[in-house]
């Protein structure tokens, strides 16, 4: 039996598409792409955008209590950047034929996923340091790779984001340095924050390669260029020296340097905790969603006012023209 | 009337001009009620660090683009004219043309 024409066509197109990926070409919105490639991108990019938006909440919690005006200005600017990152990536996702409204609705309905790191609480000021240092640090490792992703709009959004993330990481590390060199109580606060944020930061890279169902396809299509485990290892290797420099201890008794590979070998990650938080039972899942919904509802009057103002102006312009 | 679609105003494409006399470049898009609002959003989203000395916003629906299917025939006239390049022309050895 001969296959229907469209199937034969699709097979040819798919082969051409894969050849383009192999040549390292960038795929643009109007180019033909396999439906699964489009779906994988929508899934990954929307989760990424949601993470930027929800990521504002744990830090926003400390803006009013920042210990100095300098710290407050930095934190405000950093949190504003994260809103921008969310918008860059939502706009990239829209090039795949999705409306932002749909994605926002999914987030507010609680059906969308976002990075589980943001379901942990920010208990002390040192947590703001630890987030910038570790969470943004991990994000940089991941996003530097994604800046070479095969989908053009995603890659370009990542280039823009990476330029801003370095500020995020440095302001966080500076907070840690200051606390680590401060009073014994301040240093203990910094160590406590590192103790609580270290393992969740390693989990940010996702499950081990063998347990990551989407990884193969994402790697095959050049959306990702490195695997979860490779990225996690790179992050650990980079971070150990930064902890040592300020005399803080990584909370992992099994941590050791491996001469042969040049890698820092770390202990087992608690994947039960990871899945618990992903599935909604982290310390702050419900709180985050409630805060996001409240913020959206509280902004309703602003959106209504902007719409009414635009309508009034349009009517006035129409009147003037008549 | 049905509920207002509350975060889905029209889409605008944003072009920013970096300093130094360089041309405008596509930066991304924003949602906004009108052009003035689109400019303000574009400034906040794509120009927080002095990246832009000038911004254009254009309703996304107003942009006409060539399609990937055009690739071959549409651009052919520009691809096969070697005589449009300086290397096409021979000059005596040892003469500096540039
Ligand atoms: Fe970000
Ligand atoms: Fe960040």
mmCIF file of C-alpha atoms and ligand atoms in Angstrom:
data_model
loop_
_atom_site.group_PDB
_atom_site.id
_atom_site.type_symbol
_atom_site.label_atom_id
_atom_site.label_comp_id
_atom_site.label_asym_id
_atom_site.label_seq_id
_atom_site.Cartn_x
_atom_site.Cartn_y
_atom_site.Cartn_z
ATOM 1 C CA UNK A 1 0.000 0.000 0.000
ATOM 2 C CA UNK A 2 1.268 3.453 -0.816
ATOM 3 C CA UNK A 3 1.057 5.989 1.971
ATOM 4 C CA UNK A 4 -1.252 8.991 1.440
ATOM 5 C CA UNK A 5 0.490 11.927 -0.208
ATOM 6 C CA UNK A 6 0.542 14.114 2.907
ATOM 7 C CA UNK A 7 2.388 11.456 4.909
ATOM 8 C CA UNK A 8 5.043 11.089 2.228
ATOM 9 C CA UNK A 9 5.313 14.897 2.149
ATOM 10 C CA UNK A 10 5.700 15.057 5.901
ATOM 11 C CA UNK A 11 8.448 12.443 5.843
ATOM 12 C CA UNK A 12 10.389 14.497 3.280
ATOM 13 C CA UNK A 13 9.850 17.680 5.245
ATOM 14 C CA UNK A 14 10.878 15.996 8.455
ATOM 15 C CA UNK A 15 14.099 14.789 6.822
ATOM 16 C CA UNK A 16 14.786 18.323 5.535
ATOM 17 C CA UNK A 17 14.046 19.739 8.968
ATOM 18 C CA UNK A 18 16.450 17.346 10.651
ATOM 19 C CA UNK A 19 19.118 18.155 8.090
ATOM 20 C CA UNK A 20 18.714 21.840 8.920
ATOM 21 C CA UNK A 21 19.124 21.090 12.630
ATOM 22 C CA UNK A 22 22.219 19.012 11.842
ATOM 23 C CA UNK A 23 23.704 21.948 9.899
ATOM 24 C CA UNK A 24 23.138 24.153 12.951
ATOM 25 C CA UNK A 25 20.624 26.395 11.168
ATOM 26 C CA UNK A 26 18.213 28.414 13.228
ATOM 27 C CA UNK A 27 14.515 27.513 12.906
ATOM 28 C CA UNK A 28 12.261 30.563 12.546
ATOM 29 C CA UNK A 29 8.526 30.922 13.335
ATOM 30 C CA UNK A 30 7.188 30.520 9.791
ATOM 31 C CA UNK A 31 9.458 27.594 8.907
ATOM 32 C CA UNK A 32 7.950 24.148 8.672
ATOM 33 C CA UNK A 33 8.535 22.175 11.862
ATOM 34 C CA UNK A 34 7.315 18.819 13.174
ATOM 35 C CA UNK A 35 4.271 19.205 15.404
ATOM 36 C CA UNK A 36 6.166 17.510 18.239
ATOM 37 C CA UNK A 37 8.995 20.041 17.998
ATOM 38 C CA UNK A 38 6.448 22.849 18.267
ATOM 39 C CA UNK A 39 4.728 21.183 21.213
ATOM 40 C CA UNK A 40 7.993 20.534 23.050
ATOM 41 C CA UNK A 41 8.971 24.170 22.591
ATOM 42 C CA UNK A 42 5.613 25.489 23.811
ATOM 43 C CA UNK A 43 5.870 23.240 26.861
ATOM 44 C CA UNK A 44 9.450 24.152 27.680
ATOM 45 C CA UNK A 45 9.234 27.878 26.893
ATOM 46 C CA UNK A 46 5.965 28.416 28.746
ATOM 47 C CA UNK A 47 7.317 26.620 31.820
ATOM 48 C CA UNK A 48 10.397 28.790 31.593
ATOM 49 C CA UNK A 49 8.318 31.982 31.310
ATOM 50 C CA UNK A 50 6.120 30.961 34.250
ATOM 51 C CA UNK A 51 9.250 30.307 36.313
ATOM 52 C CA UNK A 52 10.477 33.851 35.711
ATOM 53 C CA UNK A 53 7.100 35.251 36.812
ATOM 54 C CA UNK A 54 6.696 33.062 39.909
ATOM 55 C CA UNK A 55 10.389 33.619 40.644
ATOM 56 C CA UNK A 56 9.574 37.222 41.518
ATOM 57 C CA UNK A 57 7.547 36.158 44.542
ATOM 58 C CA UNK A 58 10.142 34.722 46.958
ATOM 59 C CA UNK A 59 12.372 37.778 46.441
ATOM 60 C CA UNK A 60 9.569 40.333 46.295
ATOM 61 C CA UNK A 61 8.873 39.175 49.832
ATOM 62 C CA UNK A 62 12.067 40.957 50.989
ATOM 63 C CA UNK A 63 11.972 44.245 49.041
ATOM 64 C CA UNK A 64 10.377 46.201 51.872
ATOM 65 C CA UNK A 65 12.800 44.725 54.407
ATOM 66 C CA UNK A 66 16.084 45.072 52.511
ATOM 67 C CA UNK A 67 18.761 46.209 54.969
ATOM 68 C CA UNK A 68 19.831 49.343 53.064
ATOM 69 C CA UNK A 69 18.661 51.608 50.270
ATOM 70 C CA UNK A 70 21.408 50.216 48.013
ATOM 71 C CA UNK A 71 20.222 46.667 48.576
ATOM 72 C CA UNK A 72 16.610 47.702 48.085
ATOM 73 C CA UNK A 73 17.327 49.385 44.741
ATOM 74 C CA UNK A 74 19.273 46.332 43.541
ATOM 75 C CA UNK A 75 16.551 43.920 44.571
ATOM 76 C CA UNK A 76 13.811 46.021 42.966
ATOM 77 C CA UNK A 77 15.775 46.161 39.710
ATOM 78 C CA UNK A 78 16.473 42.431 39.853
ATOM 79 C CA UNK A 79 12.843 41.497 40.424
ATOM 80 C CA UNK A 80 11.800 43.859 37.619
ATOM 81 C CA UNK A 81 14.272 42.079 35.323
ATOM 82 C CA UNK A 82 12.598 38.763 36.127
ATOM 83 C CA UNK A 83 9.250 40.214 35.023
ATOM 84 C CA UNK A 84 11.007 41.259 31.807
ATOM 85 C CA UNK A 85 12.426 37.743 31.365
ATOM 86 C CA UNK A 86 8.931 36.313 31.682
ATOM 87 C CA UNK A 87 7.694 38.723 29.008
ATOM 88 C CA UNK A 88 10.584 37.982 26.598
ATOM 89 C CA UNK A 89 9.823 34.278 26.768
ATOM 90 C CA UNK A 90 6.021 34.617 26.617
ATOM 91 C CA UNK A 91 6.547 36.704 23.483
ATOM 92 C CA UNK A 92 8.837 33.996 22.084
ATOM 93 C CA UNK A 93 6.162 31.389 22.812
ATOM 94 C CA UNK A 94 3.554 33.475 20.986
ATOM 95 C CA UNK A 95 5.572 33.095 17.763
ATOM 96 C CA UNK A 96 4.544 29.413 17.920
ATOM 97 C CA UNK A 97 0.880 30.343 17.611
ATOM 98 C CA UNK A 98 -0.101 30.391 21.286
ATOM 99 C CA UNK A 99 -1.804 33.365 22.934
ATOM 100 C CA UNK A 100 -0.166 34.713 26.062
ATOM 101 C CA UNK A 101 -3.620 34.870 27.622
ATOM 102 C CA UNK A 102 -3.883 31.069 27.381
ATOM 103 C CA UNK A 103 -0.572 30.644 29.182
ATOM 104 C CA UNK A 104 -1.407 33.185 31.882
ATOM 105 C CA UNK A 105 -4.760 31.444 32.417
ATOM 106 C CA UNK A 106 -2.990 28.089 32.832
ATOM 107 C CA UNK A 107 -0.625 29.556 35.389
ATOM 108 C CA UNK A 108 -3.450 31.132 37.376
ATOM 109 C CA UNK A 109 -5.546 27.957 37.156
ATOM 110 C CA UNK A 110 -2.670 25.995 38.660
ATOM 111 C CA UNK A 111 -2.367 23.640 35.681
ATOM 112 C CA UNK A 112 0.993 24.987 34.441
ATOM 113 C CA UNK A 113 4.372 23.872 35.723
ATOM 114 C CA UNK A 114 7.155 26.166 36.824
ATOM 115 C CA UNK A 115 10.560 25.601 38.397
ATOM 116 C CA UNK A 116 10.054 23.934 41.771
ATOM 117 C CA UNK A 117 12.851 25.994 43.366
ATOM 118 C CA UNK A 118 10.389 28.857 43.796
ATOM 119 C CA UNK A 119 8.230 26.774 46.104
ATOM 120 C CA UNK A 120 10.782 27.126 48.896
ATOM 121 C CA UNK A 121 10.394 29.938 51.440
ATOM 122 C CA UNK A 122 12.733 32.928 51.885
ATOM 123 C CA UNK A 123 13.139 32.921 55.669
ATOM 124 C CA UNK A 124 15.987 35.397 56.191
ATOM 125 C CA UNK A 125 17.764 38.174 54.312
ATOM 126 C CA UNK A 126 20.588 35.716 53.555
ATOM 127 C CA UNK A 127 18.125 33.783 51.387
ATOM 128 C CA UNK A 128 18.131 36.723 48.976
ATOM 129 C CA UNK A 129 21.890 36.348 48.731
ATOM 130 C CA UNK A 130 21.638 32.584 48.266
ATOM 131 C CA UNK A 131 18.997 32.918 45.546
ATOM 132 C CA UNK A 132 21.036 35.387 43.492
ATOM 133 C CA UNK A 133 24.208 33.360 43.937
ATOM 134 C CA UNK A 134 22.835 29.819 43.506
ATOM 135 C CA UNK A 135 19.459 30.036 41.768
ATOM 136 C CA UNK A 136 20.446 32.716 39.271
ATOM 137 C CA UNK A 137 23.863 31.043 39.039
ATOM 138 C CA UNK A 138 22.215 27.763 38.036
ATOM 139 C CA UNK A 139 19.910 29.640 35.665
ATOM 140 C CA UNK A 140 22.946 31.187 33.943
ATOM 141 C CA UNK A 141 24.482 27.759 33.314
ATOM 142 C CA UNK A 142 21.208 26.550 31.810
ATOM 143 C CA UNK A 143 20.409 29.705 29.846
ATOM 144 C CA UNK A 144 23.907 30.079 28.391
ATOM 145 C CA UNK A 145 23.312 26.715 26.766
ATOM 146 C CA UNK A 146 19.800 27.705 25.628
ATOM 147 C CA UNK A 147 21.187 30.834 23.946
ATOM 148 C CA UNK A 148 22.303 28.374 21.227
ATOM 149 C CA UNK A 149 18.932 26.619 21.007
ATOM 150 C CA UNK A 150 17.741 25.695 17.511
ATOM 151 C CA UNK A 151 14.586 27.830 17.749
ATOM 152 C CA UNK A 152 15.573 31.415 16.872
ATOM 153 C CA UNK A 153 13.110 33.394 19.040
ATOM 154 C CA UNK A 154 13.964 31.285 22.116
ATOM 155 C CA UNK A 155 17.708 31.607 21.550
ATOM 156 C CA UNK A 156 17.462 35.383 21.076
ATOM 157 C CA UNK A 157 15.418 35.784 24.260
ATOM 158 C CA UNK A 158 18.130 33.827 26.088
ATOM 159 C CA UNK A 159 20.909 36.059 24.771
ATOM 160 C CA UNK A 160 19.046 39.071 26.162
ATOM 161 C CA UNK A 161 18.428 37.309 29.482
ATOM 162 C CA UNK A 162 22.010 36.103 29.943
ATOM 163 C CA UNK A 163 23.287 39.689 29.757
ATOM 164 C CA UNK A 164 21.058 40.577 32.713
ATOM 165 C CA UNK A 165 21.615 37.470 34.818
ATOM 166 C CA UNK A 166 25.212 38.295 35.599
ATOM 167 C CA UNK A 167 24.035 41.293 37.596
ATOM 168 C CA UNK A 168 21.599 39.023 39.465
ATOM 169 C CA UNK A 169 24.283 36.551 40.391
ATOM 170 C CA UNK A 170 26.816 39.150 41.465
ATOM 171 C CA UNK A 171 24.386 41.088 43.644
ATOM 172 C CA UNK A 172 23.466 37.809 45.359
ATOM 173 C CA UNK A 173 27.047 36.720 45.850
ATOM 174 C CA UNK A 174 27.935 40.164 47.206
ATOM 175 C CA UNK A 175 25.235 39.754 49.862
ATOM 176 C CA UNK A 176 26.732 36.361 50.796
ATOM 177 C CA UNK A 177 30.267 37.775 50.916
ATOM 178 C CA UNK A 178 29.142 40.612 53.179
ATOM 179 C CA UNK A 179 27.328 38.293 55.571
ATOM 180 C CA UNK A 180 30.098 35.674 55.556
ATOM 181 C CA UNK A 181 32.615 38.357 56.560
ATOM 182 C CA UNK A 182 30.271 39.929 59.125
ATOM 183 C CA UNK A 183 29.478 39.009 62.728
ATOM 184 C CA UNK A 184 29.309 35.324 63.739
ATOM 185 C CA UNK A 185 25.519 35.589 63.687
ATOM 186 C CA UNK A 186 25.583 36.995 60.131
ATOM 187 C CA UNK A 187 27.943 34.287 58.986
ATOM 188 C CA UNK A 188 25.697 31.619 60.545
ATOM 189 C CA UNK A 189 22.764 33.148 58.685
ATOM 190 C CA UNK A 190 24.658 32.872 55.387
ATOM 191 C CA UNK A 191 25.598 29.246 56.112
ATOM 192 C CA UNK A 192 22.011 28.398 57.012
ATOM 193 C CA UNK A 193 20.801 29.851 53.708
ATOM 194 C CA UNK A 194 23.401 27.857 51.776
ATOM 195 C CA UNK A 195 22.351 24.709 53.683
ATOM 196 C CA UNK A 196 18.731 25.171 52.662
ATOM 197 C CA UNK A 197 19.248 26.307 49.027
ATOM 198 C CA UNK A 198 22.089 24.032 47.918
ATOM 199 C CA UNK A 199 20.169 20.834 47.174
ATOM 200 C CA UNK A 200 17.105 22.500 45.635
ATOM 201 C CA UNK A 201 19.540 24.396 43.365
ATOM 202 C CA UNK A 202 21.037 21.114 42.128
ATOM 203 C CA UNK A 203 17.489 19.854 41.490
ATOM 204 C CA UNK A 204 16.850 22.861 39.220
ATOM 205 C CA UNK A 205 18.632 21.035 36.393
ATOM 206 C CA UNK A 206 15.923 18.385 36.431
ATOM 207 C CA UNK A 207 16.005 14.610 36.878
ATOM 208 C CA UNK A 208 19.038 12.513 36.000
ATOM 209 C CA UNK A 209 19.390 11.960 32.250
ATOM 210 C CA UNK A 210 18.148 8.379 32.523
ATOM 211 C CA UNK A 211 14.925 9.583 34.236
ATOM 212 C CA UNK A 212 14.270 12.599 32.032
ATOM 213 C CA UNK A 213 11.580 11.656 29.497
ATOM 214 C CA UNK A 214 11.866 14.790 27.316
ATOM 215 C CA UNK A 215 15.648 15.089 27.219
ATOM 216 C CA UNK A 216 16.375 12.843 24.227
ATOM 217 C CA UNK A 217 13.995 14.662 21.934
ATOM 218 C CA UNK A 218 15.160 18.097 23.076
ATOM 219 C CA UNK A 219 18.785 17.113 22.498
ATOM 220 C CA UNK A 220 18.027 15.510 19.134
ATOM 221 C CA UNK A 221 16.357 18.705 17.926
ATOM 222 C CA UNK A 222 19.019 20.995 19.247
ATOM 223 C CA UNK A 223 16.727 22.773 21.714
ATOM 224 C CA UNK A 224 19.121 21.645 24.411
ATOM 225 C CA UNK A 225 22.808 21.195 23.693
ATOM 226 C CA UNK A 226 23.813 19.574 26.968
ATOM 227 C CA UNK A 227 22.090 17.090 29.257
ATOM 228 C CA UNK A 228 20.732 17.795 32.743
ATOM 229 C CA UNK A 229 23.606 15.923 34.395
ATOM 230 C CA UNK A 230 26.275 17.717 32.356
ATOM 231 C CA UNK A 231 24.833 21.109 33.270
ATOM 232 C CA UNK A 232 24.479 20.183 36.943
ATOM 233 C CA UNK A 233 28.114 19.073 37.056
ATOM 234 C CA UNK A 234 29.240 22.316 35.444
ATOM 235 C CA UNK A 235 27.314 24.320 38.037
ATOM 236 C CA UNK A 236 28.808 22.366 40.943
ATOM 237 C CA UNK A 237 32.340 22.746 39.560
ATOM 238 C CA UNK A 238 31.895 26.511 39.225
ATOM 239 C CA UNK A 239 30.280 27.045 42.614
ATOM 240 C CA UNK A 240 32.576 25.131 44.986
ATOM 241 C CA UNK A 241 35.418 27.635 44.664
ATOM 242 C CA UNK A 242 32.999 30.526 45.272
ATOM 243 C CA UNK A 243 31.855 28.912 48.540
ATOM 244 C CA UNK A 244 35.429 28.238 49.641
ATOM 245 C CA UNK A 245 36.458 31.823 48.918
ATOM 246 C CA UNK A 246 34.040 33.063 51.578
ATOM 247 C CA UNK A 247 34.630 30.146 53.919
ATOM 248 C CA UNK A 248 31.148 28.643 53.689
ATOM 249 C CA UNK A 249 30.624 24.882 53.738
ATOM 250 C CA UNK A 250 28.679 23.032 51.033
ATOM 251 C CA UNK A 251 26.186 20.828 52.945
ATOM 252 C CA UNK A 252 27.357 17.570 51.369
ATOM 253 C CA UNK A 253 29.644 15.270 53.404
ATOM 254 C CA UNK A 254 30.290 13.122 50.315
ATOM 255 C CA UNK A 255 31.590 15.989 48.196
ATOM 256 C CA UNK A 256 35.083 15.212 46.837
ATOM 257 C CA UNK A 257 37.318 16.324 43.992
ATOM 258 C CA UNK A 258 38.064 13.760 41.315
ATOM 259 C CA UNK A 259 41.509 14.351 39.822
ATOM 260 C CA UNK A 260 40.898 12.163 36.784
ATOM 261 C CA UNK A 261 37.794 13.967 35.514
ATOM 262 C CA UNK A 262 38.442 17.350 37.105
ATOM 263 C CA UNK A 263 34.909 17.177 38.529
ATOM 264 C CA UNK A 264 33.559 17.682 42.021
ATOM 265 C CA UNK A 265 31.646 14.502 42.795
ATOM 266 C CA UNK A 266 28.566 15.185 44.909
ATOM 267 C CA UNK A 267 26.309 12.983 47.043
ATOM 268 C CA UNK A 268 22.878 11.593 46.188
ATOM 269 C CA UNK A 269 20.063 14.020 45.466
ATOM 270 C CA UNK A 270 16.767 13.438 47.294
ATOM 271 C CA UNK A 271 14.517 12.883 44.268
ATOM 272 C CA UNK A 272 11.547 12.027 46.464
ATOM 273 C CA UNK A 273 11.628 15.581 47.715
ATOM 274 C CA UNK A 274 11.977 16.856 44.135
ATOM 275 C CA UNK A 275 8.885 14.982 42.912
ATOM 276 C CA UNK A 276 6.916 15.951 45.999
ATOM 277 C CA UNK A 277 7.529 19.635 45.279
ATOM 278 C CA UNK A 278 6.915 19.245 41.527
ATOM 279 C CA UNK A 279 3.591 17.546 42.228
ATOM 280 C CA UNK A 280 2.419 20.433 44.381
ATOM 281 C CA UNK A 281 3.457 19.543 47.913
ATOM 282 C CA UNK A 282 6.388 21.876 48.395
ATOM 283 C CA UNK A 283 6.514 24.269 51.333
ATOM 284 C CA UNK A 284 5.018 27.204 49.346
ATOM 285 C CA UNK A 285 3.195 25.866 46.247
ATOM 286 C CA UNK A 286 -0.214 27.032 47.427
ATOM 287 C CA UNK A 287 1.077 30.337 48.746
ATOM 288 C CA UNK A 288 2.785 31.174 45.442
ATOM 289 C CA UNK A 289 -0.339 30.534 43.402
ATOM 290 C CA UNK A 290 -2.483 32.497 45.800
ATOM 291 C CA UNK A 291 -0.060 35.453 45.622
ATOM 292 C CA UNK A 292 0.002 35.306 41.815
ATOM 293 C CA UNK A 293 -3.801 35.220 41.611
ATOM 294 C CA UNK A 294 -4.124 38.120 44.018
ATOM 295 C CA UNK A 295 -1.599 40.185 42.059
ATOM 296 C CA UNK A 296 -3.482 39.494 38.838
ATOM 297 C CA UNK A 297 -6.838 40.389 40.392
ATOM 298 C CA UNK A 298 -5.393 43.521 42.021
ATOM 299 C CA UNK A 299 -4.138 44.656 38.609
ATOM 300 C CA UNK A 300 -7.579 44.352 37.055
ATOM 301 C CA UNK A 301 -8.464 48.034 37.521
ATOM 302 C CA UNK A 302 -5.223 49.100 35.807
ATOM 303 C CA UNK A 303 -5.983 46.973 32.767
ATOM 304 C CA UNK A 304 -9.582 48.193 32.707
ATOM 305 C CA UNK A 305 -8.437 51.821 32.954
ATOM 306 C CA UNK A 306 -5.927 51.438 30.124
ATOM 307 C CA UNK A 307 -8.553 49.849 27.902
ATOM 308 C CA UNK A 308 -11.115 52.556 28.692
ATOM 309 C CA UNK A 309 -8.558 55.324 28.124
ATOM 310 C CA UNK A 310 -7.582 53.908 24.728
ATOM 311 C CA UNK A 311 -11.257 53.631 23.732
ATOM 312 C CA UNK A 312 -11.924 57.232 24.800
ATOM 313 C CA UNK A 313 -8.943 58.525 22.853
ATOM 314 C CA UNK A 314 -9.910 56.552 19.761
ATOM 315 C CA UNK A 315 -13.434 57.993 19.951
ATOM 316 C CA UNK A 316 -12.069 61.526 20.361
ATOM 317 C CA UNK A 317 -9.725 61.071 17.390
ATOM 318 C CA UNK A 318 -12.608 59.745 15.315
ATOM 319 C CA UNK A 319 -14.711 62.751 16.358
ATOM 320 C CA UNK A 320 -11.947 65.194 15.418
ATOM 321 C CA UNK A 321 -11.561 63.558 12.020
ATOM 322 C CA UNK A 322 -15.313 63.723 11.276
ATOM 323 C CA UNK B 1 -20.949 40.904 26.852
ATOM 324 C CA UNK B 2 -18.500 38.182 27.676
ATOM 325 C CA UNK B 3 -15.684 38.684 30.125
ATOM 326 C CA UNK B 4 -12.984 41.071 28.970
ATOM 327 C CA UNK B 5 -9.829 39.325 27.798
ATOM 328 C CA UNK B 6 -7.807 41.081 30.383
ATOM 329 C CA UNK B 7 -4.191 40.570 29.408
ATOM 330 C CA UNK B 8 -4.417 40.090 25.698
ATOM 331 C CA UNK B 9 -4.394 43.521 24.111
ATOM 332 C CA UNK B 10 -3.164 43.748 20.514
ATOM 333 C CA UNK B 11 0.381 42.603 19.795
ATOM 334 C CA UNK B 12 3.049 45.104 18.703
ATOM 335 C CA UNK B 13 6.486 44.331 17.324
ATOM 336 C CA UNK B 14 9.273 46.344 18.905
ATOM 337 C CA UNK B 15 12.371 47.637 17.088
ATOM 338 C CA UNK B 16 15.108 49.334 19.086
ATOM 339 C CA UNK B 17 17.941 51.476 17.840
ATOM 340 C CA UNK B 18 21.144 51.107 19.815
ATOM 341 C CA UNK B 19 23.428 54.132 20.026
ATOM 342 C CA UNK B 20 26.264 54.847 17.653
ATOM 343 C CA UNK B 21 24.173 55.443 14.549
ATOM 344 C CA UNK B 22 23.284 51.782 14.137
ATOM 345 C CA UNK B 23 20.013 50.702 12.461
ATOM 346 C CA UNK B 24 16.871 49.652 14.329
ATOM 347 C CA UNK B 25 16.754 45.974 15.155
ATOM 348 C CA UNK B 26 13.849 43.716 16.059
ATOM 349 C CA UNK B 27 13.816 43.239 19.850
ATOM 350 C CA UNK B 28 10.603 41.310 20.500
ATOM 351 C CA UNK B 29 6.965 42.155 21.065
ATOM 352 C CA UNK B 30 4.612 43.637 23.649
ATOM 353 C CA UNK B 31 0.868 43.711 24.219
ATOM 354 C CA UNK B 32 -0.650 47.186 24.500
ATOM 355 C CA UNK B 33 -3.925 49.060 24.066
ATOM 356 C CA UNK B 34 -2.509 51.655 21.665
ATOM 357 C CA UNK B 35 0.724 52.963 20.175
ATOM 358 C CA UNK B 36 1.603 55.240 23.088
ATOM 359 C CA UNK B 37 1.074 52.416 25.580
ATOM 360 C CA UNK B 38 3.093 50.082 23.337
ATOM 361 C CA UNK B 39 6.013 52.547 23.370
ATOM 362 C CA UNK B 40 5.914 52.775 27.168
ATOM 363 C CA UNK B 41 5.791 48.985 27.534
ATOM 364 C CA UNK B 42 8.586 48.574 24.987
ATOM 365 C CA UNK B 43 10.758 51.006 26.940
ATOM 366 C CA UNK B 44 10.165 49.085 30.190
ATOM 367 C CA UNK B 45 10.648 45.647 28.643
ATOM 368 C CA UNK B 46 13.421 46.216 26.080
ATOM 369 C CA UNK B 47 15.251 49.308 27.307
ATOM 370 C CA UNK B 48 15.947 49.043 31.028
ATOM 371 C CA UNK B 49 19.696 49.533 30.594
ATOM 372 C CA UNK B 50 19.998 52.241 28.003
ATOM 373 C CA UNK B 51 19.985 49.643 25.200
ATOM 374 C CA UNK B 52 17.945 51.957 22.995
ATOM 375 C CA UNK B 53 18.190 55.584 21.876
ATOM 376 C CA UNK B 54 15.026 55.214 19.794
ATOM 377 C CA UNK B 55 12.118 52.761 19.647
ATOM 378 C CA UNK B 56 9.641 51.865 16.893
ATOM 379 C CA UNK B 57 6.464 49.934 17.608
ATOM 380 C CA UNK B 58 4.430 48.432 14.776
ATOM 381 C CA UNK B 59 1.149 46.503 15.004
ATOM 382 C CA UNK B 60 2.229 42.905 14.401
ATOM 383 C CA UNK B 61 -0.601 42.447 11.897
ATOM 384 C CA UNK B 62 0.822 45.293 9.771
ATOM 385 C CA UNK B 63 4.056 43.463 9.010
ATOM 386 C CA UNK B 64 4.353 41.740 5.644
ATOM 387 C CA UNK B 65 7.098 39.155 5.419
ATOM 388 C CA UNK B 66 8.457 36.874 2.722
ATOM 389 C CA UNK B 67 7.659 33.246 3.412
ATOM 390 C CA UNK B 68 10.190 30.430 3.792
ATOM 391 C CA UNK B 69 8.630 28.818 0.670
ATOM 392 C CA UNK B 70 9.749 31.899 -1.304
ATOM 393 C CA UNK B 71 13.342 31.232 -0.361
ATOM 394 C CA UNK B 72 14.482 29.903 -3.746
ATOM 395 C CA UNK B 73 12.706 31.818 -6.525
ATOM 396 C CA UNK B 74 12.170 35.042 -4.551
ATOM 397 C CA UNK B 75 15.837 35.596 -3.786
ATOM 398 C CA UNK B 76 17.273 33.997 -6.948
ATOM 399 C CA UNK B 77 17.753 37.275 -8.819
ATOM 400 C CA UNK B 78 20.196 38.328 -6.126
ATOM 401 C CA UNK B 79 22.018 35.041 -5.797
ATOM 402 C CA UNK B 80 23.263 34.366 -9.307
ATOM 403 C CA UNK B 81 24.835 37.658 -10.318
ATOM 404 C CA UNK B 82 28.502 37.260 -9.594
ATOM 405 C CA UNK B 83 29.203 40.476 -11.512
ATOM 406 C CA UNK B 84 27.693 42.448 -8.644
ATOM 407 C CA UNK B 85 30.731 41.610 -6.525
ATOM 408 C CA UNK B 86 34.120 43.298 -6.840
ATOM 409 C CA UNK B 87 35.927 39.946 -6.993
ATOM 410 C CA UNK B 88 34.348 39.420 -10.433
ATOM 411 C CA UNK B 89 36.653 42.062 -11.959
ATOM 412 C CA UNK B 90 40.288 41.509 -12.858
ATOM 413 C CA UNK B 91 42.931 44.118 -12.228
ATOM 414 C CA UNK B 92 46.592 44.021 -13.265
ATOM 415 C CA UNK B 93 48.902 42.431 -10.699
ATOM 416 C CA UNK B 94 50.441 44.859 -8.256
ATOM 417 C CA UNK B 95 47.804 47.588 -8.692
ATOM 418 C CA UNK B 96 46.075 48.621 -5.477
ATOM 419 C CA UNK B 97 42.399 49.241 -6.155
ATOM 420 C CA UNK B 98 41.258 49.873 -2.586
HETATM 421 FE FE1 LIG C 1 15.483 35.465 35.018
HETATM 422 FE FE1 LIG C 2 17.683 36.265 37.372
#
